[in-house]
GROMACS .gro file of C-alpha atoms in nm:
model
  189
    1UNK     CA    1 -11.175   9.266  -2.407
    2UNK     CA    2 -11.579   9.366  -2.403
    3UNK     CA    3 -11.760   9.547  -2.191
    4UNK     CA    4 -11.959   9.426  -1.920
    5UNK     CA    5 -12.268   9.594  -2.095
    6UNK     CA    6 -12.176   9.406  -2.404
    7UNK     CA    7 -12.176   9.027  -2.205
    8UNK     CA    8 -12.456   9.111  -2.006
    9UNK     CA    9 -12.697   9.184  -2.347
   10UNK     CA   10 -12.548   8.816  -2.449
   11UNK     CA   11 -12.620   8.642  -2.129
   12UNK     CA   12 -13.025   8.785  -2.118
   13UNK     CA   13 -13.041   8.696  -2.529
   14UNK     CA   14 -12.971   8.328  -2.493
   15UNK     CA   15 -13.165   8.354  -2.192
   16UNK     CA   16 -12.923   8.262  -1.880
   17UNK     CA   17 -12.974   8.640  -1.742
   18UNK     CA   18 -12.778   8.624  -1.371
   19UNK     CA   19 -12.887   8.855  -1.135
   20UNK     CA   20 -12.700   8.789  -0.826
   21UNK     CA   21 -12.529   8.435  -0.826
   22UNK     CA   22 -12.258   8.431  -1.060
   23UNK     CA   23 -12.177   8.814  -1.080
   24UNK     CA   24 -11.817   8.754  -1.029
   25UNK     CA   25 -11.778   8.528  -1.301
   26UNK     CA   26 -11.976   8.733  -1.545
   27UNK     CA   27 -11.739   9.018  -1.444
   28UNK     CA   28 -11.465   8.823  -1.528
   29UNK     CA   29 -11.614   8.669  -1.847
   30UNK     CA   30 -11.591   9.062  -1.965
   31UNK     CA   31 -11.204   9.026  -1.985
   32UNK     CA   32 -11.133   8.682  -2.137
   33UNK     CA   33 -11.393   8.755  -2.451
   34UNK     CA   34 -11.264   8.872  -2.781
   35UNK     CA   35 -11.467   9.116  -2.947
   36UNK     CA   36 -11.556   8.887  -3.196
   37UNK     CA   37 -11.687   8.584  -2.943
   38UNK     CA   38 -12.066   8.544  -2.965
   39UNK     CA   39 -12.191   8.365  -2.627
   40UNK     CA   40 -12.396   8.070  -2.751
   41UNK     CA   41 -12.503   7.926  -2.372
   42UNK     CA   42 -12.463   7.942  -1.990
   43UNK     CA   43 -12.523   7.837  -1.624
   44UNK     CA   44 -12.411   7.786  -1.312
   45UNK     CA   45 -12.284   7.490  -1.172
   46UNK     CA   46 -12.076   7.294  -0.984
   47UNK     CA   47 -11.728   7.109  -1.064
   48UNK     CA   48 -11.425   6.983  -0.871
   49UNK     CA   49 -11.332   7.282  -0.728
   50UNK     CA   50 -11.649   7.443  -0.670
   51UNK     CA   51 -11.877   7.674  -0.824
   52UNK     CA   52 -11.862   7.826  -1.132
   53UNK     CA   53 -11.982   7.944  -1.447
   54UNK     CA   54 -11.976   7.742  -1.750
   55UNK     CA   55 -11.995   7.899  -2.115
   56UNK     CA   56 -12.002   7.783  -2.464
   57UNK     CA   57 -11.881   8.103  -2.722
   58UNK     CA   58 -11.835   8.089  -3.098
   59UNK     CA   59 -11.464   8.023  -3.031
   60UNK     CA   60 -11.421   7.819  -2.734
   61UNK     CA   61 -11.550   7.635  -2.400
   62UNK     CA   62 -11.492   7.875  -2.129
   63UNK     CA   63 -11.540   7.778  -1.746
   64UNK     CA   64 -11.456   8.064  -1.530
   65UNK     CA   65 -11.432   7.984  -1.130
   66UNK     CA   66 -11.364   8.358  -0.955
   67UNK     CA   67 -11.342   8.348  -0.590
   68UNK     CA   68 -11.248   8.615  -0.335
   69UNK     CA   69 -10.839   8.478  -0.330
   70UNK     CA   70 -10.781   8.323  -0.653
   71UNK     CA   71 -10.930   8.280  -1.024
   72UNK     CA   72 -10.910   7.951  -1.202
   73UNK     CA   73 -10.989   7.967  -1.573
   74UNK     CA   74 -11.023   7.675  -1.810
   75UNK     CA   75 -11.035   7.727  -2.218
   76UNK     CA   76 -11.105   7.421  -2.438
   77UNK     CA   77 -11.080   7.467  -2.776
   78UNK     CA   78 -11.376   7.238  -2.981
   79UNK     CA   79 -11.085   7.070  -3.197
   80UNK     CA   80 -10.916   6.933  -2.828
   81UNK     CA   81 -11.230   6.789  -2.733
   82UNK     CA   82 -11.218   6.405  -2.795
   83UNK     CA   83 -11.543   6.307  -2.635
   84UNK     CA   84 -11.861   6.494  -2.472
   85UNK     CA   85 -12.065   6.249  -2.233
   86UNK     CA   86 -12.430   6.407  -2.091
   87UNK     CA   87 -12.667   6.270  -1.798
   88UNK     CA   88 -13.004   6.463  -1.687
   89UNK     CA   89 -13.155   6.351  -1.313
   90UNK     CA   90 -13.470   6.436  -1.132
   91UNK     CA   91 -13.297   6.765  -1.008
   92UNK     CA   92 -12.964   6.826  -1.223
   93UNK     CA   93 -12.804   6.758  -1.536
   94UNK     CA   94 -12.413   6.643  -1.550
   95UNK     CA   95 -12.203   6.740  -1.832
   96UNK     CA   96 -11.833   6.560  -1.892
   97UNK     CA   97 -11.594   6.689  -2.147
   98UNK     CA   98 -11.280   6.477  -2.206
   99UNK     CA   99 -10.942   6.619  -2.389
  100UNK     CA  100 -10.612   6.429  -2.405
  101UNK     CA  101 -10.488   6.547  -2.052
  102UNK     CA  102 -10.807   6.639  -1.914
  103UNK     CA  103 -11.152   6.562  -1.765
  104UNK     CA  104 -11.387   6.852  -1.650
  105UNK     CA  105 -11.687   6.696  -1.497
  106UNK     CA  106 -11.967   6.972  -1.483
  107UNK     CA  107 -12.333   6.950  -1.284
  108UNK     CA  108 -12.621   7.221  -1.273
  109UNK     CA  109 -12.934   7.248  -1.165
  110UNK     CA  110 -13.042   7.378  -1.463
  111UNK     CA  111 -13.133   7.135  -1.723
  112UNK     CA  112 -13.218   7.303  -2.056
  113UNK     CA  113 -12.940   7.517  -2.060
  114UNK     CA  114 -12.669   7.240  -1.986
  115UNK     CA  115 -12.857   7.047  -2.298
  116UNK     CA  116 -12.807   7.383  -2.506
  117UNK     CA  117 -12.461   7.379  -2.414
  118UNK     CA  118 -12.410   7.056  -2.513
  119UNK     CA  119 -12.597   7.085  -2.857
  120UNK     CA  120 -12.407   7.379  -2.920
  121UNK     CA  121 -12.052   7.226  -2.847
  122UNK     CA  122 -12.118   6.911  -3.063
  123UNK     CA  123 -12.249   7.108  -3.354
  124UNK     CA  124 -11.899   7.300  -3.323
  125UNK     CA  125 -11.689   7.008  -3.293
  126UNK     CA  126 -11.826   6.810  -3.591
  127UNK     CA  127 -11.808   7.116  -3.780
  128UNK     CA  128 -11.451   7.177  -3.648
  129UNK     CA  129 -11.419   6.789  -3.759
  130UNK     CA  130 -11.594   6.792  -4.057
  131UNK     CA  131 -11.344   7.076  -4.170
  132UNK     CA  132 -11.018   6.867  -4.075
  133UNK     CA  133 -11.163   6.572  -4.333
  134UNK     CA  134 -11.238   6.792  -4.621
  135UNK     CA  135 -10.880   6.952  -4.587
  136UNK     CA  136 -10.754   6.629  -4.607
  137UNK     CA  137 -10.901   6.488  -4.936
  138UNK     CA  138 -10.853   6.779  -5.078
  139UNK     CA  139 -10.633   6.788  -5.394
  140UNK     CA  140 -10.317   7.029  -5.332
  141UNK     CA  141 -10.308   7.242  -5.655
  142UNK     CA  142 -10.379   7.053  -6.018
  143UNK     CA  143 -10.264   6.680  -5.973
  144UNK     CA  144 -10.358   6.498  -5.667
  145UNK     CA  145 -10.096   6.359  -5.468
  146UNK     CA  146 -10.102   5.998  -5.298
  147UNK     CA  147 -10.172   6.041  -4.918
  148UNK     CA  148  -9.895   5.965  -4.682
  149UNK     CA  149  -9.915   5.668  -4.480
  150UNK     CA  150 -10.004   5.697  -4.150
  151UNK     CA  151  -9.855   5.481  -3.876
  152UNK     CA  152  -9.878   5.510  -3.504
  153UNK     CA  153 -10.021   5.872  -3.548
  154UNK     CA  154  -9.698   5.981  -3.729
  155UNK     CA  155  -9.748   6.104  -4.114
  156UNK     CA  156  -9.485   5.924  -4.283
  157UNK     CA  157  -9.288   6.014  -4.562
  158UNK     CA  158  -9.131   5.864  -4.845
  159UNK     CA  159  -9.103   5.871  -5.213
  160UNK     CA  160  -9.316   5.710  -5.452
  161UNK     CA  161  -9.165   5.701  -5.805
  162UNK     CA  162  -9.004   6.034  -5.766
  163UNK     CA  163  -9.299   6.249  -5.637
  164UNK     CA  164  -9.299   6.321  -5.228
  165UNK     CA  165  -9.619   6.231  -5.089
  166UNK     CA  166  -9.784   6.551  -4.893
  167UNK     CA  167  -9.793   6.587  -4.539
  168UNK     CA  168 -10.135   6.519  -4.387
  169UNK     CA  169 -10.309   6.797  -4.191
  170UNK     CA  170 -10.321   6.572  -3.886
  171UNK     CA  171 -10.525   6.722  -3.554
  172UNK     CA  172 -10.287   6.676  -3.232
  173UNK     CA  173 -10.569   6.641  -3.008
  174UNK     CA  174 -10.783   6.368  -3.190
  175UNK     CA  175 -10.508   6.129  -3.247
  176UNK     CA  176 -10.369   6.079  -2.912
  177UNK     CA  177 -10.070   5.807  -2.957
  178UNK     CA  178 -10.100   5.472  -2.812
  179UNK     CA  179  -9.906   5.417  -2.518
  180UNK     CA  180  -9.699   5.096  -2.510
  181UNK     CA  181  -9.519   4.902  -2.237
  182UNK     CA  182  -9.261   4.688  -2.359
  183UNK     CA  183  -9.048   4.425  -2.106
  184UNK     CA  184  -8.689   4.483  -2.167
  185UNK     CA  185  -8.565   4.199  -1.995
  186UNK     CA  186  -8.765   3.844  -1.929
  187UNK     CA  187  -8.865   3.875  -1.560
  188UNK     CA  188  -8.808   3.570  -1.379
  189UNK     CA  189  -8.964   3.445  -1.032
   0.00000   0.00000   0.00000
């Protein structure tokens, strides 16, 4: 937890400085942050169930929607992303970030700072990414072991001359399995 002193100095340094709209949220923001969480963009917007404040930190994709009666919070990791869509109008900007189970659909009036958002969240996932594919060629110790094959999502293992093949580093949230339906019985009319 930071200080609201601490989250305001962020907010006015990437520029997104709220006054009077948003205060809730920004109060709010002060207890979700870890001390170590640098806030990288902001603005307010609207989504499916209403206004709300979306932010992009060092760590995570935070949208924080604080009303008078309840508090909905949403954290998406960069590695659960799976795709980032963006389209700018005369008057606002629409940002859509699909994970496996979800879709958050975000619009503000704002422009630039939904664009900075966006830069900022695919720089993080392809570095997020690009760390997942280096881990994975990597040689484990001396010797470099064969890779395991890969079917359906599923590492599998087996033996190859003697040696156990290693177990892939595999990211849960960019290989989504395939779903299949399969007729049990021939259906007949």
């Amino acid at each position: 937890m930071v200080t609201l002193h601490y989250v305001e100095e962020q907010l006015k340094r990437v520029g997104s400085n709220f006054r009077f709209w948003g205060r809730p949220e920004i109060r709010e923001l002060a207890k979700i942050l870890m001390p170590d969480e640098i806030i990288a963009g902001a603005t307010n917007g609207r989504y499916e169930g209403g206004t709300a404040l979306l932010c992009v930190t060092s760590h995570r994709l935070l949208l924080v929607d604080r009303k008078p009666l309840f508090l909905t919070l949403e954290d998406i990791r960069f590695d659960m992303i799976a795709e980032i869509d963006f389209s700018a109008r005369l008057l606002n900007s629409t940002i859509r970030i699909l994970t496996p189970n979800r879709t958050l659909r975000f619009t503000a009036y704002n422009q630039t700072r939904v664009r900075n958002i966006l830069n900022y969240t695919q720089q993080k996932v392809m570095e997020v990414r690009q760390h997942y594919l280096m881990r994975q060629f990597q040689p484990q110790g001396q010797q470099q072991q064969a890779a395991a094959p890969i079917v359906g999502g599923i590492v599998m293992r087996g033996t190859n001359q003697g040696q156990m093949h290693h177990m892939l580093p595999l990211n849960p949230y960019t290989r989504v399995p395939m779903l299949m339906r399969r007729r049990l019985y021939p259906k007949f009319y």
